[in-house]
Coordinates of C-alpha atoms and ligand atoms in Angstrom, one line a residue:
X1 CA 117.4 -77.1 -184.1
X2 CA 117.6 -76.6 -180.3
X3 CA 115.7 -78.8 -177.9
X4 CA 115.4 -78.9 -174.1
X5 CA 118.3 -81.3 -174.0
X6 CA 120.5 -79.3 -176.2
X7 CA 123.4 -78.0 -174.0
X8 CA 123.7 -74.9 -176.3
X9 CA 120.2 -73.7 -175.4
X10 CA 120.7 -70.2 -173.8
X11 CA 118.5 -69.6 -170.7
X12 CA 118.0 -66.5 -168.5
X13 CA 119.2 -67.5 -165.0
X14 CA 120.6 -65.6 -162.1
X15 CA 120.1 -62.3 -164.0
X16 CA 122.3 -63.5 -166.9
X17 CA 122.0 -65.3 -170.3
X18 CA 123.9 -68.6 -169.8
X19 CA 124.1 -72.0 -171.5
X20 CA 121.4 -74.4 -170.1
X21 CA 124.0 -76.7 -168.4
X22 CA 125.2 -73.8 -166.2
X23 CA 121.7 -73.1 -164.9
X24 CA 121.6 -75.4 -161.9
X25 CA 119.9 -75.4 -158.5
X26 CA 121.0 -77.2 -155.4
X27 CA 119.4 -80.4 -154.0
X28 CA 118.1 -78.5 -150.9
X29 CA 116.3 -75.8 -152.9
X30 CA 113.1 -75.0 -151.0
X31 CA 110.9 -75.1 -154.1
X32 CA 112.1 -78.5 -155.1
X33 CA 111.0 -80.0 -151.8
X34 CA 107.8 -78.0 -151.2
X35 CA 106.6 -76.9 -154.6
X36 CA 107.0 -73.2 -153.6
X37 CA 107.4 -71.8 -157.1
X38 CA 105.1 -70.1 -159.6
X39 CA 105.5 -70.6 -163.3
X40 CA 104.1 -69.1 -166.4
X41 CA 103.7 -70.3 -170.0
X42 CA 103.9 -68.0 -173.0
X43 CA 103.6 -69.0 -176.7
X44 CA 105.4 -67.5 -179.6
X45 CA 104.0 -68.3 -183.1
X46 CA 106.2 -68.3 -186.2
X47 CA 104.6 -66.8 -189.3
X48 CA 106.6 -68.0 -192.4
X49 CA 105.2 -65.4 -194.8
X50 CA 106.2 -62.5 -192.6
X51 CA 109.4 -64.3 -191.3
X52 CA 108.3 -63.2 -187.9
X53 CA 107.9 -64.7 -184.5
X54 CA 105.0 -63.3 -182.5
X55 CA 104.9 -63.5 -178.7
X56 CA 101.2 -63.8 -177.6
X57 CA 100.2 -61.3 -174.9
X58 CA 103.6 -61.5 -173.1
X59 CA 102.9 -58.5 -170.9
X60 CA 99.5 -60.0 -169.8
X61 CA 101.3 -63.2 -169.0
X62 CA 104.0 -61.4 -167.0
X63 CA 101.5 -59.3 -165.2
X64 CA 99.6 -62.5 -164.2
X65 CA 102.9 -64.2 -163.1
X66 CA 103.8 -61.3 -160.8
X67 CA 100.3 -61.3 -159.3
X68 CA 100.4 -65.1 -158.9
X69 CA 103.9 -64.8 -157.2
X70 CA 102.2 -62.4 -154.8
X71 CA 100.1 -65.3 -153.4
X72 CA 103.3 -67.0 -152.3
X73 CA 105.0 -63.7 -151.5
X74 CA 107.7 -64.3 -154.2
X75 CA 109.2 -61.1 -155.5
X76 CA 110.1 -60.7 -159.2
X77 CA 112.0 -57.4 -159.2
X78 CA 111.3 -56.5 -162.9
X79 CA 108.3 -55.0 -164.7
X80 CA 106.3 -56.9 -167.3
X81 CA 107.9 -54.7 -169.9
X82 CA 111.5 -55.6 -168.7
X83 CA 110.6 -59.3 -168.6
X84 CA 109.1 -59.0 -172.1
X85 CA 112.4 -57.4 -173.4
X86 CA 114.4 -60.3 -171.8
X87 CA 112.1 -62.8 -173.5
X88 CA 112.6 -61.2 -176.9
X89 CA 116.4 -61.2 -176.3
X90 CA 116.3 -64.9 -175.3
X91 CA 114.3 -66.0 -178.4
X92 CA 116.8 -64.0 -180.5
X93 CA 119.9 -65.4 -178.9
X94 CA 118.5 -68.9 -179.4
X95 CA 117.7 -68.0 -183.1
X96 CA 114.2 -69.6 -182.6
X97 CA 112.3 -69.4 -185.9
X98 CA 109.5 -71.8 -185.2
X99 CA 106.6 -72.0 -182.8
X100 CA 108.0 -71.8 -179.3
X101 CA 107.1 -72.0 -175.7
X102 CA 108.5 -69.6 -173.0
X103 CA 108.6 -70.9 -169.4
X104 CA 109.3 -68.3 -166.7
X105 CA 109.7 -69.8 -163.2
X106 CA 110.0 -67.9 -159.9
X107 CA 110.8 -69.8 -156.8
X108 CA 111.8 -70.0 -153.2
X109 CA 115.5 -70.6 -153.5
X110 CA 116.9 -71.0 -150.0
X111 CA 118.9 -74.2 -149.6
X112 CA 117.9 -75.5 -146.2
X113 CA 115.5 -78.0 -144.6
X114 CA 112.2 -76.5 -143.3
X115 CA 108.9 -75.7 -144.9
X116 CA 108.4 -72.1 -143.7
X117 CA 109.4 -69.6 -146.3
X118 CA 111.8 -66.7 -146.2
X119 CA 112.7 -63.8 -148.5
X120 CA 115.1 -65.7 -150.8
X121 CA 113.6 -65.7 -154.2
X122 CA 115.0 -66.4 -157.7
X123 CA 113.6 -66.6 -161.2
X124 CA 114.6 -68.0 -164.5
X125 CA 113.2 -67.9 -168.1
X126 CA 113.6 -70.6 -170.6
X127 CA 112.5 -70.6 -174.3
X128 CA 112.3 -73.7 -176.4
X129 CA 111.0 -74.6 -179.9
X130 CA 107.6 -76.3 -179.2
X131 CA 105.1 -77.8 -181.7
X132 CA 101.6 -79.0 -180.8
X133 CA 101.1 -80.0 -177.2
X134 CA 98.2 -82.3 -177.9
X135 CA 97.6 -83.9 -181.2
X136 CA 94.2 -82.3 -181.4
X137 CA 93.4 -81.6 -185.1
X138 CA 90.9 -84.5 -185.4
X139 CA 89.6 -83.9 -181.9
X140 CA 90.4 -85.4 -178.5
X141 CA 88.8 -88.1 -176.3
X142 CA 88.6 -86.6 -172.8
X143 CA 87.8 -88.5 -169.6
X144 CA 86.4 -87.2 -166.4
X145 CA 89.0 -87.8 -163.8
X146 CA 88.5 -89.5 -160.4
X147 CA 90.8 -86.8 -159.0
X148 CA 89.0 -83.6 -157.9
X149 CA 90.3 -80.1 -158.7
X150 CA 92.2 -78.4 -155.8
X151 CA 90.2 -76.0 -153.7
X152 CA 91.0 -72.3 -153.4
X153 CA 91.4 -72.6 -149.7
X154 CA 93.9 -75.4 -150.0
X155 CA 96.1 -74.4 -153.0
X156 CA 94.6 -71.7 -155.3
X157 CA 93.9 -73.2 -158.7
X158 CA 93.8 -69.7 -160.3
X159 CA 97.5 -69.4 -160.0
X160 CA 100.2 -71.5 -161.6
X161 CA 101.7 -72.6 -158.4
X162 CA 104.2 -75.4 -158.9
X163 CA 103.0 -77.7 -156.1
X164 CA 99.4 -77.4 -157.4
X165 CA 100.5 -79.3 -160.6
X166 CA 100.6 -82.5 -158.7
X167 CA 96.8 -82.4 -159.1
X168 CA 97.2 -82.0 -162.9
X169 CA 99.9 -84.6 -163.1
X170 CA 97.7 -87.2 -161.2
X171 CA 94.7 -86.5 -163.4
X172 CA 96.7 -86.4 -166.6
X173 CA 98.5 -89.6 -165.9
X174 CA 95.3 -91.4 -164.9
X175 CA 93.6 -90.1 -168.1
X176 CA 96.4 -91.3 -170.4
X177 CA 96.7 -94.7 -168.6
X178 CA 93.0 -95.1 -169.2
X179 CA 93.3 -94.4 -172.9
X180 CA 92.1 -90.8 -172.9
X181 CA 94.0 -87.9 -174.5
X182 CA 93.3 -85.5 -171.6
X183 CA 91.5 -85.3 -168.2
X184 CA 88.5 -83.2 -167.3
X185 CA 88.5 -82.4 -163.5
X186 CA 85.4 -81.7 -161.5
X187 CA 85.6 -79.5 -158.4
X188 CA 84.5 -80.5 -154.9
X189 CA 80.9 -79.2 -155.8
X190 CA 80.9 -81.8 -158.6
X191 CA 80.9 -79.1 -161.3
X192 CA 83.2 -79.2 -164.3
X193 CA 86.3 -77.2 -163.5
X194 CA 88.8 -77.6 -166.4
X195 CA 91.3 -79.9 -168.1
X196 CA 94.6 -80.8 -166.4
X197 CA 96.4 -78.0 -168.2
X198 CA 93.6 -76.1 -170.0
X199 CA 90.3 -74.4 -169.5
X200 CA 87.1 -75.8 -171.0
X201 CA 84.3 -74.3 -173.1
X202 CA 81.0 -76.0 -174.1
X203 CA 78.4 -75.0 -176.8
X204 CA 74.9 -76.0 -175.7
X205 CA 71.5 -74.9 -176.9
X206 CA 73.0 -72.0 -178.9
X207 CA 75.1 -70.7 -176.0
X208 CA 78.9 -70.7 -175.5
X209 CA 79.5 -71.5 -171.9
X210 CA 82.6 -71.7 -169.6
X211 CA 82.9 -72.2 -165.9
X212 CA 83.4 -68.9 -164.0
X213 CA 86.8 -68.2 -162.4
X214 CA 85.3 -68.9 -158.9
X215 CA 84.9 -72.7 -159.8
X216 CA 88.6 -73.5 -159.0
X217 CA 90.0 -72.9 -162.5
X218 CA 93.1 -71.2 -163.7
X219 CA 92.3 -67.7 -164.9
X220 CA 93.5 -68.5 -168.4
X221 CA 94.7 -65.9 -170.8
X222 CA 93.6 -68.0 -173.8
X223 CA 90.2 -68.3 -172.1
X224 CA 90.0 -64.5 -172.0
X225 CA 91.2 -64.2 -175.7
X226 CA 88.6 -66.8 -176.9
X227 CA 85.9 -64.9 -175.0
X228 CA 86.9 -61.8 -176.8
X229 CA 87.1 -63.4 -180.2
X230 CA 83.7 -65.1 -179.7
X231 CA 82.1 -61.8 -178.6
X232 CA 83.7 -59.5 -181.2
X233 CA 84.0 -61.8 -184.2
X234 CA 81.1 -64.2 -183.8
X235 CA 78.7 -62.0 -181.9
X236 CA 78.5 -64.7 -179.2
X237 CA 79.1 -63.4 -175.7
X238 CA 80.4 -66.3 -173.6
X239 CA 78.2 -67.2 -170.6
X240 CA 80.1 -67.9 -167.4
X241 CA 78.1 -70.4 -165.3
X242 CA 78.7 -73.7 -163.5
X243 CA 78.6 -76.8 -165.8
X244 CA 77.3 -80.1 -164.6
X245 CA 79.1 -83.3 -165.6
X246 CA 76.1 -84.7 -167.4
X247 CA 76.0 -81.6 -169.6
X248 CA 79.3 -82.8 -171.1
X249 CA 77.3 -85.7 -172.5
X250 CA 74.5 -83.6 -173.9
X251 CA 76.2 -80.6 -175.4
X252 CA 76.8 -79.9 -179.1
X253 CA 80.5 -78.9 -178.8
X254 CA 83.4 -78.9 -176.4
X255 CA 86.9 -77.6 -176.5
X256 CA 89.9 -76.9 -174.3
X257 CA 91.8 -73.7 -174.4
X258 CA 95.4 -72.9 -173.2
X259 CA 98.7 -71.5 -174.1
X260 CA 100.2 -74.8 -174.9
X261 CA 97.1 -76.4 -176.5
X262 CA 95.6 -73.4 -178.2
X263 CA 92.0 -74.3 -179.0
X264 CA 91.7 -78.1 -178.9
X265 CA 88.4 -79.7 -179.9
X266 CA 87.0 -82.5 -177.8
X267 CA 85.0 -85.0 -179.9
X268 CA 84.4 -87.7 -177.3
X269 CA 83.9 -87.6 -173.5
X270 CA 83.9 -90.8 -171.4
X271 CA 83.3 -92.9 -174.5
X272 CA 80.4 -90.8 -175.6
X273 CA 80.4 -88.7 -178.8
X274 CA 80.2 -84.9 -178.3
X275 CA 77.4 -83.7 -180.6
X276 CA 77.7 -85.7 -183.8
X277 CA 81.3 -86.7 -183.0
X278 CA 82.9 -84.4 -185.4
X279 CA 84.7 -81.0 -184.7
X280 CA 81.9 -78.4 -184.4
X281 CA 81.4 -75.2 -186.4
X282 CA 81.9 -72.8 -183.5
X283 CA 85.1 -74.6 -182.5
X284 CA 86.4 -74.5 -186.0
X285 CA 85.5 -70.8 -186.4
X286 CA 87.3 -69.9 -183.2
X287 CA 90.3 -72.0 -184.1
X288 CA 90.6 -70.2 -187.4
X289 CA 90.3 -66.8 -185.7
X290 CA 92.8 -67.7 -183.0
X291 CA 95.3 -69.0 -185.5
X292 CA 95.0 -65.8 -187.5
X293 CA 95.1 -63.5 -184.5
X294 CA 98.2 -65.1 -183.0
X295 CA 100.1 -65.0 -186.4
X296 CA 99.5 -61.3 -186.9
X297 CA 96.9 -61.8 -189.6
X298 CA 94.2 -59.8 -187.9
X299 CA 94.9 -56.1 -187.6
X300 CA 92.5 -55.6 -184.7
X301 CA 94.4 -58.1 -182.5
X302 CA 97.9 -56.9 -183.3
X303 CA 97.9 -55.3 -179.8
X304 CA 98.1 -58.9 -178.4
X305 CA 101.4 -59.5 -180.2
X306 CA 105.0 -58.6 -179.6
X307 CA 107.1 -59.3 -182.7
X308 CA 110.5 -60.8 -181.8
X309 CA 112.6 -60.0 -184.9
X310 CA 110.9 -57.0 -186.3
X311 CA 112.2 -57.7 -189.8
X312 CA 109.3 -56.2 -191.5
X313 CA 108.3 -53.9 -188.7
X314 CA 106.5 -50.9 -190.1
X315 CA 105.6 -47.7 -188.3
X316 CA 102.4 -49.3 -187.0
X317 CA 104.2 -52.2 -185.3
X318 CA 107.4 -50.4 -184.3
X319 CA 106.0 -49.4 -181.0
X320 CA 105.2 -53.0 -180.1
X321 CA 107.8 -53.3 -177.3
X322 CA 105.9 -50.5 -175.6
X323 CA 102.6 -52.3 -175.8
X324 CA 100.2 -51.8 -172.9
X325 CA 99.1 -54.5 -170.5
X326 CA 95.5 -55.3 -171.6
X327 CA 94.5 -57.5 -168.7
Ligands
PMP401 N1 94.2 -74.4 -166.6 C1 95.4 -74.9 -166.2 C2 95.4 -75.8 -165.0 C3 96.6 -74.6 -166.9 O1 97.8 -75.1 -166.4 C4 96.5 -73.8 -168.0 C5 97.8 -73.5 -168.7 N2 98.4 -72.3 -168.3 C6 95.3 -73.2 -168.4 C7 94.2 -73.6 -167.7 C8 95.2 -72.3 -169.6 O2 95.7 -71.0 -169.2 P1 96.4 -70.1 -170.3 O3 95.4 -69.9 -171.4 O4 96.7 -68.8 -169.6 O5 97.6 -70.8 -170.8

């Protein structure tokens, strides 16, 4: 099986499919020094019974990527549909038949000293087999970080800007060194923002709650998907409102959401049990629904998925490559 270190991994770089060892950037590359890149993360889930790999909302991810690139004025000269087609080809060329992670990266590529930007942009797409990001089945122990979430007027947290992930790396590192599985960051108002690499949801007094996108959080696609599943399948519209730190200690359920983590239950926060300390019923229900939706088991969510191999593609799914951007 291929891994990130496998020299035979094929990546999309410089407009071509090339072996990973040929995809190299120079030491003076602007983005390497100043963090002037924008990345994306897309999941593909393997379904053994159908012998199919399903990309999860690739066009929505590529639409977000292009919008985020606009913040840094990085141009990606292809449409979400064209980028989706490259991704399918990449997964096929690498013969990936397991859960996978796709990492598009667009960046300022000029090789010179000086922080001001120019119009030299490049992008690459890498796809790797990828299992669970956090070992979350039995629930995570999260710790509130001493680092604050970055402010929109400093570096917008709503976009996956490379340099912004120093904030996540500092918080994640601190959390793990302190014995937690993951960090929870507060924003400068003292409200709960999100995890280092994931959004957060809380069940409290019968409501399902998540911070609004104006609280310095990434505008997560999993967050959106979970909100849709909660509303349509559980009849629980998610309330978007600020969350205080102390509510984390008083709520019934807590979970993270993200492309890499999926839906990850949090059963302890800052050494205090969440609810009764076990994974809660709403979290479990959403996890089940998300699993089924992402593996093509739920007909009403097939429009989220792009099948990579199309082995058993019937008339209904044959049009998948032409799927519409839904967000
Ligand atoms: N917040 C942060 C800081 C993230 O890096 C991610 C991962 N992209 C998320 C939230 C979750 O976003 P998504 O569901 O789109 O992966």
